[in-house]
CSV table of C-alpha atoms and ligand atoms in Angstrom, one decimal:
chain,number,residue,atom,x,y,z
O,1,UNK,CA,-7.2,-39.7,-61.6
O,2,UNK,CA,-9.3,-38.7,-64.8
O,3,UNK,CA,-10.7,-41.6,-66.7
O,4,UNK,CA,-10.3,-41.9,-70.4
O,5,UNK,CA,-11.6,-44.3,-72.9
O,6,UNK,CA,-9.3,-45.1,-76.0
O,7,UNK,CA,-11.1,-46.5,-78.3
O,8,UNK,CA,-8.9,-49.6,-80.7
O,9,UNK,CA,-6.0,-51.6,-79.2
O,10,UNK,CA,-4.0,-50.9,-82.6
O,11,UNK,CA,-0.7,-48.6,-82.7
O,12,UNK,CA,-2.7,-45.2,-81.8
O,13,UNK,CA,-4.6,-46.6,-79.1
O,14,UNK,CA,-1.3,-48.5,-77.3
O,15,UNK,CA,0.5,-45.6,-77.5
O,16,UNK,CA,-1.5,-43.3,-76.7
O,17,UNK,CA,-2.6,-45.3,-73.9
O,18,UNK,CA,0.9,-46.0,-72.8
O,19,UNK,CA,2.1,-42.1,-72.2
O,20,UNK,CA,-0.9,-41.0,-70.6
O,21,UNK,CA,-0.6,-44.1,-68.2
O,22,UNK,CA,3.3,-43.1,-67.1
O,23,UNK,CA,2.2,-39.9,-66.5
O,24,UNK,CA,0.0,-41.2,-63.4
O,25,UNK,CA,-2.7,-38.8,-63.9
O,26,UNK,CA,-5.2,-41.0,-65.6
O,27,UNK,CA,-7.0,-44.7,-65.4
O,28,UNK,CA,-7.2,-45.8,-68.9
O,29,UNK,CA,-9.7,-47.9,-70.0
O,30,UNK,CA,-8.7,-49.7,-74.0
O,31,UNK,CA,-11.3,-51.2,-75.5
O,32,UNK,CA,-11.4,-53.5,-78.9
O,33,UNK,CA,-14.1,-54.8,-80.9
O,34,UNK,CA,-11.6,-57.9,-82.2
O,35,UNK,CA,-10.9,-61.0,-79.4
O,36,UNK,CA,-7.5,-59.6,-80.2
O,37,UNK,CA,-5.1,-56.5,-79.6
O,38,UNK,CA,-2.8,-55.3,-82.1
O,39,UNK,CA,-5.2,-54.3,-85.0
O,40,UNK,CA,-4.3,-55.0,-88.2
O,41,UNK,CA,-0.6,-55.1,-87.0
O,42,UNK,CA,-1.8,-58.5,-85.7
O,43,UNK,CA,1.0,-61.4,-85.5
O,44,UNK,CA,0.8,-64.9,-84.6
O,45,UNK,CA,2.7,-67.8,-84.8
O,46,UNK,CA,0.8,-70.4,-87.5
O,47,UNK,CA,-0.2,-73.5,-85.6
O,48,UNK,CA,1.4,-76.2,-88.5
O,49,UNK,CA,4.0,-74.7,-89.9
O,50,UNK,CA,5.4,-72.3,-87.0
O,51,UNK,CA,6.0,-69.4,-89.3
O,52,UNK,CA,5.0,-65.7,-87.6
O,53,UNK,CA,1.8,-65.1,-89.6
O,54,UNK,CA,0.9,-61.3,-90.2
O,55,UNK,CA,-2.4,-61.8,-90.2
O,56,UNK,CA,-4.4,-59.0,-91.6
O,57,UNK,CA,-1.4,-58.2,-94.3
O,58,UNK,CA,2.9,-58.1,-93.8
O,59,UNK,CA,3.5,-55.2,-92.1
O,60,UNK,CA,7.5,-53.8,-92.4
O,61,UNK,CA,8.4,-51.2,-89.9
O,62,UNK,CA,10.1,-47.8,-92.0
O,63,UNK,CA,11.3,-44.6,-90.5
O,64,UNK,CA,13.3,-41.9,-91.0
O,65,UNK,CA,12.1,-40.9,-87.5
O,66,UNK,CA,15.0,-41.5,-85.0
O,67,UNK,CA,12.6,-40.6,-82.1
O,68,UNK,CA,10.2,-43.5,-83.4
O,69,UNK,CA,12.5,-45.7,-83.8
O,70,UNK,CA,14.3,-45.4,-80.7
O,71,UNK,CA,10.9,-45.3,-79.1
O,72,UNK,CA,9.3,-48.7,-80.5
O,73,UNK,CA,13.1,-50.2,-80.1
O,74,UNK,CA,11.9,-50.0,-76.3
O,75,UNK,CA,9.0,-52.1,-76.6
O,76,UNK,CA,10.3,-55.0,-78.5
O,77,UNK,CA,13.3,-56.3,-80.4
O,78,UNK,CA,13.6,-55.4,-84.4
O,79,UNK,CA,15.9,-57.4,-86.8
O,80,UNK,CA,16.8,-55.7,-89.7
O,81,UNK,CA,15.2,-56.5,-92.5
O,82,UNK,CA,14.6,-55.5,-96.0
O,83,UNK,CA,11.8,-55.6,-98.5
O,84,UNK,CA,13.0,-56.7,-102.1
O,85,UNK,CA,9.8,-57.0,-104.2
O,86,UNK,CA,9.4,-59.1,-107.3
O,87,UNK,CA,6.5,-58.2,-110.0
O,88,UNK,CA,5.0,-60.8,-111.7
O,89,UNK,CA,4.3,-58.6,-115.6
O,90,UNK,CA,3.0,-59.6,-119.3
O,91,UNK,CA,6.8,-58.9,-120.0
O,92,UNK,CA,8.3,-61.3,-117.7
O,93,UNK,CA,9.3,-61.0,-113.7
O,94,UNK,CA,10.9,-58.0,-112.8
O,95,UNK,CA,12.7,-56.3,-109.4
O,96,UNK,CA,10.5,-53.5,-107.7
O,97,UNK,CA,10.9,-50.7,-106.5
O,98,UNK,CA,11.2,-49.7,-110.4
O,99,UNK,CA,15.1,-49.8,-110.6
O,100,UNK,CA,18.1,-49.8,-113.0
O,101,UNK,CA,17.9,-53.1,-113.5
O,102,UNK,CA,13.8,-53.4,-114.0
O,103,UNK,CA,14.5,-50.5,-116.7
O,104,UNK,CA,17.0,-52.4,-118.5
O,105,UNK,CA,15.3,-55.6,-118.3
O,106,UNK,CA,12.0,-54.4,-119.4
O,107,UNK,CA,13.5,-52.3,-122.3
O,108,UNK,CA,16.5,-54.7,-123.0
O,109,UNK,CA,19.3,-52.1,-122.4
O,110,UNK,CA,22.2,-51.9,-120.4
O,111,UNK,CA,22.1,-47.8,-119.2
O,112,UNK,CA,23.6,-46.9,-116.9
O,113,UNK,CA,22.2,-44.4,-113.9
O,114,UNK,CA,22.8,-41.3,-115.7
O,115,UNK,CA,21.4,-42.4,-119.1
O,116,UNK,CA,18.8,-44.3,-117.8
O,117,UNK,CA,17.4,-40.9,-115.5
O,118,UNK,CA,17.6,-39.0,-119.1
O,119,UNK,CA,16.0,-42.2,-120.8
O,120,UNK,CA,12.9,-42.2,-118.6
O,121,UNK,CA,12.6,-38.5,-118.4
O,122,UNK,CA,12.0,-38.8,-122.4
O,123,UNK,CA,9.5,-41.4,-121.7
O,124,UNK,CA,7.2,-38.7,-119.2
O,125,UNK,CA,4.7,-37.3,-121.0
O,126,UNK,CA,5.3,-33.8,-121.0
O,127,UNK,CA,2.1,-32.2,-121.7
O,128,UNK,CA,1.7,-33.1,-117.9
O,129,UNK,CA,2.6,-30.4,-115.8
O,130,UNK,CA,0.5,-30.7,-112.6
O,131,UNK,CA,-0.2,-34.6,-112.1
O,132,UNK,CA,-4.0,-34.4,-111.0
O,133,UNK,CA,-4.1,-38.1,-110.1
O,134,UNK,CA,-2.6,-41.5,-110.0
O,135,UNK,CA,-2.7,-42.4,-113.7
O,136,UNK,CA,-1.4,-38.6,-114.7
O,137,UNK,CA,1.3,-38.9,-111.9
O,138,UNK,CA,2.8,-42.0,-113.3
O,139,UNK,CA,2.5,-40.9,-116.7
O,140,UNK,CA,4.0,-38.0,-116.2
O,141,UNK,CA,6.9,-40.0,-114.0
O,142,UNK,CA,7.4,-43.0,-116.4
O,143,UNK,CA,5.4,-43.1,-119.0
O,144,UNK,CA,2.8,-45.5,-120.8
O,145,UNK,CA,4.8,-49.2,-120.7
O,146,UNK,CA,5.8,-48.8,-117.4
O,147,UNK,CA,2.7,-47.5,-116.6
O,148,UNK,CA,0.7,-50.3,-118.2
O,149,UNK,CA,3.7,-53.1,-117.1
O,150,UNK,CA,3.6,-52.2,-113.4
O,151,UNK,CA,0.8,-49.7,-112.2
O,152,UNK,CA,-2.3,-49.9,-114.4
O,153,UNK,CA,-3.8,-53.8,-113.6
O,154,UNK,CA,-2.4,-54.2,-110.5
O,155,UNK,CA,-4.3,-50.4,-109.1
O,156,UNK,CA,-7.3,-51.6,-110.7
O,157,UNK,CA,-7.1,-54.3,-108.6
O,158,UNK,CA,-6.0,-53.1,-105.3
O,159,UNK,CA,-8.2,-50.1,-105.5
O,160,UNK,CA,-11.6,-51.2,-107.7
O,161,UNK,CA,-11.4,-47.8,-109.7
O,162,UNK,CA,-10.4,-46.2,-112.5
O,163,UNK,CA,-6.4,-44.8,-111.4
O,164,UNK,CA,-7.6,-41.3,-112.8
O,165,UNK,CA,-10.2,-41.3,-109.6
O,166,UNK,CA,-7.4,-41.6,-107.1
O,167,UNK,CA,-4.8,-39.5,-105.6
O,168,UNK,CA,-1.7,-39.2,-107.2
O,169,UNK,CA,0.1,-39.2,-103.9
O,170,UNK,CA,-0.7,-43.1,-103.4
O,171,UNK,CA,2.0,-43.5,-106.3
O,172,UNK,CA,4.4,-41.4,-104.6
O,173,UNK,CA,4.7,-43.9,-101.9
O,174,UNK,CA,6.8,-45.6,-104.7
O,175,UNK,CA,10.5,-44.6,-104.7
O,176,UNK,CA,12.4,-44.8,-108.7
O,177,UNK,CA,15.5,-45.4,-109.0
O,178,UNK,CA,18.7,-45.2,-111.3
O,179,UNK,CA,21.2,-47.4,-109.5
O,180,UNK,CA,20.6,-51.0,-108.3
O,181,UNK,CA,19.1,-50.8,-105.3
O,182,UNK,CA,16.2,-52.7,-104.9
O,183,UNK,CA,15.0,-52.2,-101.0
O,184,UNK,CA,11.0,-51.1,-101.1
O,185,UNK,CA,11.6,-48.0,-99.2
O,186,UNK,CA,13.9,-44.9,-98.6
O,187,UNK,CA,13.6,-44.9,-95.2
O,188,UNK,CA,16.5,-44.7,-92.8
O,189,UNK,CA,15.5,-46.9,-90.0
O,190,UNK,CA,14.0,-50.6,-91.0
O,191,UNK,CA,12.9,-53.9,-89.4
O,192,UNK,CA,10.3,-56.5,-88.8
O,193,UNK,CA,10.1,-57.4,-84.8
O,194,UNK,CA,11.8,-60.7,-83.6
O,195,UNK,CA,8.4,-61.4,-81.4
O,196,UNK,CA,5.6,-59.9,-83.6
O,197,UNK,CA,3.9,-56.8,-83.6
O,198,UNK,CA,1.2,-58.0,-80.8
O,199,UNK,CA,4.0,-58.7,-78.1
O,200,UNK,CA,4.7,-54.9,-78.9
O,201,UNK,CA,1.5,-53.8,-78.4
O,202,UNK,CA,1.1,-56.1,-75.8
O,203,UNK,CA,3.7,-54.6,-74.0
O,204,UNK,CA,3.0,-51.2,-74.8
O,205,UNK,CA,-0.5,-51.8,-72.8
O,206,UNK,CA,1.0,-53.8,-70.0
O,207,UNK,CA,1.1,-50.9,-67.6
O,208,UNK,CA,-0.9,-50.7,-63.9
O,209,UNK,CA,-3.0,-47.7,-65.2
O,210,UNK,CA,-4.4,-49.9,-68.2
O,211,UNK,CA,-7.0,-52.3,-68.9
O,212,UNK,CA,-7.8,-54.1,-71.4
O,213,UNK,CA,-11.7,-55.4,-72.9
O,214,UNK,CA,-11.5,-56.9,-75.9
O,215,UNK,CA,-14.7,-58.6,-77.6
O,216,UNK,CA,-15.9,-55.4,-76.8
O,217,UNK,CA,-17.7,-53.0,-79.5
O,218,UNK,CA,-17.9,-49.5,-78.5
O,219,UNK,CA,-21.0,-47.3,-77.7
O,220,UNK,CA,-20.7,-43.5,-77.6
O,221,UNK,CA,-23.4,-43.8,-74.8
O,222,UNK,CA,-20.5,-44.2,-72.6
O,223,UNK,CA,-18.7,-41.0,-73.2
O,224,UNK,CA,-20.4,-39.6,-70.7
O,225,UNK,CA,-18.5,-41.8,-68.1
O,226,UNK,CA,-15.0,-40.4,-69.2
O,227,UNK,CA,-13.2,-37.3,-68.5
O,228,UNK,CA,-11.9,-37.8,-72.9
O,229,UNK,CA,-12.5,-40.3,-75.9
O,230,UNK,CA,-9.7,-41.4,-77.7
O,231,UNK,CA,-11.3,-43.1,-81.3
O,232,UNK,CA,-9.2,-44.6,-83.7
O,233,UNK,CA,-12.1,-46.9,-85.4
O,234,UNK,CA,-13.8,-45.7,-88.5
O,235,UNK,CA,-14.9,-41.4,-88.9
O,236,UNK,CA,-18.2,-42.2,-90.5
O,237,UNK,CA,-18.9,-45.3,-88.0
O,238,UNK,CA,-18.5,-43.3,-85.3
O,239,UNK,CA,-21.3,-41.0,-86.5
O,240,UNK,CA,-23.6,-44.1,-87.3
O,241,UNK,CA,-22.7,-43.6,-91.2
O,242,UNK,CA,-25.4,-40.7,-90.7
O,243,UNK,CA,-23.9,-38.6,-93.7
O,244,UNK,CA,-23.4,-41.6,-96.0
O,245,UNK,CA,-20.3,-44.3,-96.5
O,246,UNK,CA,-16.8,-43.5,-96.7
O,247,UNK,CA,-14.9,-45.9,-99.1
O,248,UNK,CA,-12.3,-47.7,-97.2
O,249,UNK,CA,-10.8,-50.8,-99.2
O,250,UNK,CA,-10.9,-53.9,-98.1
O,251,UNK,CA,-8.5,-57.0,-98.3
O,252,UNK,CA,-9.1,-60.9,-97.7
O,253,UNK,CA,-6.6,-63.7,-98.1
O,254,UNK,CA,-6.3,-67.5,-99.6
O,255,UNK,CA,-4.0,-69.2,-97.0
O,256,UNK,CA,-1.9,-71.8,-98.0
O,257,UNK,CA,0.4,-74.0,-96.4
O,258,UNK,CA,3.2,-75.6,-98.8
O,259,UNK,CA,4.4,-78.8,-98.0
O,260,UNK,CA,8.7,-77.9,-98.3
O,261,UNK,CA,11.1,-75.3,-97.6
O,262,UNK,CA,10.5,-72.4,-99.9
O,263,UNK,CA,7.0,-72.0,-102.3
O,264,UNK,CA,8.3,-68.7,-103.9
O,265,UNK,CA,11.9,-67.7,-103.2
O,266,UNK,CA,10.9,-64.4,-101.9
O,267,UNK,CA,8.3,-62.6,-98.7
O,268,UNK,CA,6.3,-60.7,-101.7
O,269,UNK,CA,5.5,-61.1,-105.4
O,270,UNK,CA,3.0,-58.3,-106.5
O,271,UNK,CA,0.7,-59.7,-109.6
O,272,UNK,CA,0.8,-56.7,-112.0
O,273,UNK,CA,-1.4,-57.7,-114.8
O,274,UNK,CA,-5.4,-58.5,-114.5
O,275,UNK,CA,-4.8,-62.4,-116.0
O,276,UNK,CA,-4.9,-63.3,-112.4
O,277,UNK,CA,-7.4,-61.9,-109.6
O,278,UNK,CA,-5.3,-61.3,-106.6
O,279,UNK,CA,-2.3,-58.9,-106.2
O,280,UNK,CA,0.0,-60.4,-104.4
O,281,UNK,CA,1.8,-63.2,-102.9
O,282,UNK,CA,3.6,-63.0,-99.3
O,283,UNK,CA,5.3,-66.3,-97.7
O,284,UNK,CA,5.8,-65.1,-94.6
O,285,UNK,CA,8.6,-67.1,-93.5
O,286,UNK,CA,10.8,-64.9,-95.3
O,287,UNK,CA,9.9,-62.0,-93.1
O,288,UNK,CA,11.6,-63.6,-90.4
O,289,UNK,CA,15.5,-64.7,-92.6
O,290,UNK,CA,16.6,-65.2,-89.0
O,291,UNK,CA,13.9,-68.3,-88.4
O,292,UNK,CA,14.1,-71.8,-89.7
O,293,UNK,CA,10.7,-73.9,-90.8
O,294,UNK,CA,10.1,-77.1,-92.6
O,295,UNK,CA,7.0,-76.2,-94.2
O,296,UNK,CA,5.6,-72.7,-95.0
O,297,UNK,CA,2.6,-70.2,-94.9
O,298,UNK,CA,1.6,-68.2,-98.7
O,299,UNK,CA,-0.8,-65.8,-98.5
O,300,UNK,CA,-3.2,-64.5,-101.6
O,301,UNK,CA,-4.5,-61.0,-101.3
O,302,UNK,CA,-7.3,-60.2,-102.5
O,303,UNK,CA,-8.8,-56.7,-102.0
O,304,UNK,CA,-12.6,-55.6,-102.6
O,305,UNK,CA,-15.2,-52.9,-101.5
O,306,UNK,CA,-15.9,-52.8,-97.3
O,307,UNK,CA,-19.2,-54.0,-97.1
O,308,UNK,CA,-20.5,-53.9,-93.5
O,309,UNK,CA,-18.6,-56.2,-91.6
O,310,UNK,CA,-15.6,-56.2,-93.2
O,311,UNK,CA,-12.3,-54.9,-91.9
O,312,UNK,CA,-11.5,-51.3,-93.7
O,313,UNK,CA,-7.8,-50.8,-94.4
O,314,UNK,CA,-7.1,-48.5,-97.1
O,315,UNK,CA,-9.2,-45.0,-97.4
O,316,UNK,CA,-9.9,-44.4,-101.0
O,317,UNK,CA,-10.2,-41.0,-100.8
O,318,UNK,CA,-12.4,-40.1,-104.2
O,319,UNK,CA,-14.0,-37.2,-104.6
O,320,UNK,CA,-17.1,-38.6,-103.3
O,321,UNK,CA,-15.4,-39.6,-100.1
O,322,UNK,CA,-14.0,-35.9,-99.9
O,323,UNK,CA,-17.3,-34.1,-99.9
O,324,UNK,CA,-18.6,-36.8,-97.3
O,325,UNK,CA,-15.1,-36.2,-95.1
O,326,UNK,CA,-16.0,-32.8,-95.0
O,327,UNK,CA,-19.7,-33.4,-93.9
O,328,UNK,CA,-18.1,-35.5,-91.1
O,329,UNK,CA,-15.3,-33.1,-89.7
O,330,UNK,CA,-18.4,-30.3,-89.2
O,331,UNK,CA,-19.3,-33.4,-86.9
O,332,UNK,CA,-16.0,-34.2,-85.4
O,333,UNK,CA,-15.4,-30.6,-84.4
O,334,UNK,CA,-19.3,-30.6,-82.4
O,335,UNK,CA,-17.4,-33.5,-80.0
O,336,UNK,CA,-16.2,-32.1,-77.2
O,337,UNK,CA,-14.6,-34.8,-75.5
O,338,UNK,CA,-13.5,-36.9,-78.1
O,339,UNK,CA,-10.1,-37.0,-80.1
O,340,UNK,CA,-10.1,-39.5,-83.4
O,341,UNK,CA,-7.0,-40.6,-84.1
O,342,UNK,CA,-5.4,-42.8,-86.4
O,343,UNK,CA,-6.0,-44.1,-90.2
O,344,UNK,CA,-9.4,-44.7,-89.6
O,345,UNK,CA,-10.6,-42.4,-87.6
O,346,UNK,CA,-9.0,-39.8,-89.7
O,347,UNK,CA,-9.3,-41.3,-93.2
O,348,UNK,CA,-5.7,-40.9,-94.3
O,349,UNK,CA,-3.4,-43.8,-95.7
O,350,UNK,CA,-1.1,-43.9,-92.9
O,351,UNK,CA,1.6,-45.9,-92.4
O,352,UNK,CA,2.7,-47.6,-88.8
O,353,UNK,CA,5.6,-44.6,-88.1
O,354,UNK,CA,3.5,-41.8,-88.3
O,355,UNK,CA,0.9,-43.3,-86.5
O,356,UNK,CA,3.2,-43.7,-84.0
O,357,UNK,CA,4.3,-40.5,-84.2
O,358,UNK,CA,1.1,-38.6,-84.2
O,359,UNK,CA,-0.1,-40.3,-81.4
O,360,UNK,CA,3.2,-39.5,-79.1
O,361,UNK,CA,2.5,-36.1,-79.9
O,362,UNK,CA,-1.0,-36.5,-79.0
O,363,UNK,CA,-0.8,-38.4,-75.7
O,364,UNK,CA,2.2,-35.6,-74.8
O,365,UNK,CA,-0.1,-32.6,-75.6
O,366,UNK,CA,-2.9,-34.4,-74.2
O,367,UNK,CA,-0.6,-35.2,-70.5
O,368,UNK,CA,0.7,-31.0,-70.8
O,369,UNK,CA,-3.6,-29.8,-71.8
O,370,UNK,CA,-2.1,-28.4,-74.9
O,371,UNK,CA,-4.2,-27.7,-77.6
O,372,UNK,CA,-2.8,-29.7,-80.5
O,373,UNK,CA,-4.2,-28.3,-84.0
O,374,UNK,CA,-1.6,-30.0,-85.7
O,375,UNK,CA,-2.3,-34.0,-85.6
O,376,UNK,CA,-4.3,-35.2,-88.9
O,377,UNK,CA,-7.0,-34.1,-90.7
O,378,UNK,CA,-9.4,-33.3,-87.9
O,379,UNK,CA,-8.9,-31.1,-84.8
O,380,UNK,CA,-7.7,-34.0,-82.9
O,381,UNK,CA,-7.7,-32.8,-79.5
O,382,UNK,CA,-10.6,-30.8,-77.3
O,383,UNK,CA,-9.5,-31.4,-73.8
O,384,UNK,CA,-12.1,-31.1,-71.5
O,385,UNK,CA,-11.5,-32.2,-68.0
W,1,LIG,N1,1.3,-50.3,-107.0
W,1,LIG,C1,1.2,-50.9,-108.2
W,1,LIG,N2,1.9,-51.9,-108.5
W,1,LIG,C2,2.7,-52.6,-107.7
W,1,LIG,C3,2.9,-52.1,-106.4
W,1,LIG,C4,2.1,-50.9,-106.0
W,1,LIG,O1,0.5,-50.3,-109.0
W,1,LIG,O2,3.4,-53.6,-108.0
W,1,LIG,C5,0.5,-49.1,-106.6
W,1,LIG,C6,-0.9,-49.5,-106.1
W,1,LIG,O3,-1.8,-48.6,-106.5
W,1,LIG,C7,-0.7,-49.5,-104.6
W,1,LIG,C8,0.3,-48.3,-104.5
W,1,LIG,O4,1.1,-48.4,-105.6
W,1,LIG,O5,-1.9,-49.3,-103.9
W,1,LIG,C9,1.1,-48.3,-103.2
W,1,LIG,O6,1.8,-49.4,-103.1
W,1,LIG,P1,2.4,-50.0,-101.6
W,1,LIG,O7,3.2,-51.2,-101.9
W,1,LIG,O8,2.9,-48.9,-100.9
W,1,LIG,O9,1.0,-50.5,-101.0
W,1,LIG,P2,0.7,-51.2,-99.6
W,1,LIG,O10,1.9,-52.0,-99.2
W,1,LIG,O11,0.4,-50.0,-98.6
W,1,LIG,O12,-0.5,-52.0,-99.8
């Protein structure tokens, strides 16, 4: 049996731990910093009201991944569920994703899918060709109102920059559509788990070959104890922040209980404009449609700078960060014994699916002492043992 140290009890970590346990071959030690598993996937059930609280943020499990989905079906049961967004605007409230009827309602028409595609394709601005960040990108998608209506405040906000600084695949992530459908994402396969996401990872890590230390923060002194190092906490932590910060964003929340049935009608009301601070609303009682509660749980978000201490969730990815990024993957390719995995660990804005999904191929390269050149940003594998 080889011993192995993974680093984060988060999606990466459980799964990864999880294959290389069945496989027999290996004692796996998983160690977390938090007095908690599950990362920021964390659920639990709120104390007064009963409602299953996502804790550091909702999460809502998309795929189009069949092999994912089958796969995380086998560690927990998923109810179908699907995100309808409402914006909160200057103009009025709205239905996100943008849709046919948020166009109409914002420009007071009734188009309908084919006249509407033609009608925002005259709004781009044309003398766009190759979008070189956010603000260009949705310029060039939907033009200035839209722009200002939905994206401008409400980036600001969530990111702390100027959109021009950021990546114009973050807007991406947002489908457009001419016909009515108003579900937040494309994907094939959706749900929110009847248990929570910790009773997933939980049982993902419930396996003879696995232990668990939480309260625990890691020290690279004790790579040398372990055959290979799987990291999924920060890149430029791991390295003692020796070439300089990386900007991750941070989020906080107000919590609020309300005192009756429903506070907002809906699980999420993004805040658009910059007349209030925070940038959304989730009650989560509406994650779970298939629970009932007398009372219920709102959350503000709030999002701001990592300072030391606080919980990085979103890479920003700015050019600064870039030039650092680089400076740190000389470093991750020196580490012989160490694979960093994940959003953290390789700085990209990843959501729970293909974290899942890198890590299976990961663990399964790892179990066959493949080399793996394909998994994230960094070489992710340098098996050793
Ligand atoms: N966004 C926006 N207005 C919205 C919703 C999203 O401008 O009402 C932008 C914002 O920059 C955000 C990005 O689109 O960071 C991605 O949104 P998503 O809902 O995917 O963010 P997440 O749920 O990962 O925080």
């Amino acid at each position: 049996m080889y011993n192995i140290l993974i680093v984060g009890a988060g999606f990466s970590g459980a799964v990864i731990a999880r294959e290389l346990a069945q496989s027999n071959k290996y004692n796996i030690l998983v160690v977390d910093e938090r007095n908690h598993i599950a990362g920021n996937c964390y659920t639990q059930r709120d104390n007064e009201t009963g409602v299953m609280e996502h804790v550091y943020g909702p999460h809502i499990f998309n795929t189009n991944n069949q092999n994912v989905w089958n796969y995380i079906n086998r560690y927990g049961e998923f109810m179908p569920y699907t995100n309808k967004v409402k914006a909160v605007t200057k103009s009025g409230i709205f239905s996100l994703p943008i849709n046919l009827l948020t166009i109409n309602q914002l420009f007071k028409k009734s188009l309908n899918p084919q006249e509407a595609e033609a009608f925002i394709l005259s709004l781009g601005d044309k003398s766009i060709i190759e979008p070189k960040n956010f603000e260009e990108q949705a310029l060039k998608l939907v033009g200035r109102l839209i722009y200002e209506t939905f994206f401008k405040d409400y980036t600001i906000k969530q990111w702390g920059c100027d959109p021009k600084e950021l990546p114009a695949s973050i807007l991406k992530r947002l489908p457009i559509r001419f016909n009515y459908d108003d579900n937040y994402y494309n994907s094939k396969y959706q749900g929110i788990p009847k248990a929570g996401y910790t009773q997933i990872i939980s049982n993902l890590l419930d396996h003879p070959n696995i232990n668990v230390k939480l309260n625990t923060k890691y020290n690279s002194d004790w790579n040398k104890n372990y055959n290979h190092i799987f990291y999924s906490g920060p890149v430029d932590a791991y390295f003692n922040f020796s070439k300089g910060k990386l900007g991750y964003r941070s989020i906080y929340f107000e919590r609020n209980i309300f005192d009756g049935i429903d506070f907002q009608g809906n699980a999420v009301i993004n805040y658009c404009s910059n007349d209030v601070s925070f940038t959304r609303i989730h009650e989560h009682k509406h994650f779970a449609p298939w629970e009932e509660h007398a009372k219920s749980l709102y959350l503000k978000e709030f999002s701001k700078e990592t300072g030391f201490g606080d919980i990085p969730f979103y890479p920003k990815n700015l050019a600064y960060d870039k030039h650092l990024l680089l400076k740190y993957k000389k470093l991750v390719h020196m580490e012989e014994k160490v694979s960093f995995v994940g959003r953290l660990a390789t700085y990209r804005y990843m959501d729970m699916h293909q974290v899942i999904e890198e890590a299976l191929i990961i663990a399964h390269n790892f179990v066959d002492y493949k080399k793996n050149e394909q998994c994230g940003n960094f070489r992710s594998l340098s098996i050793n043992i």
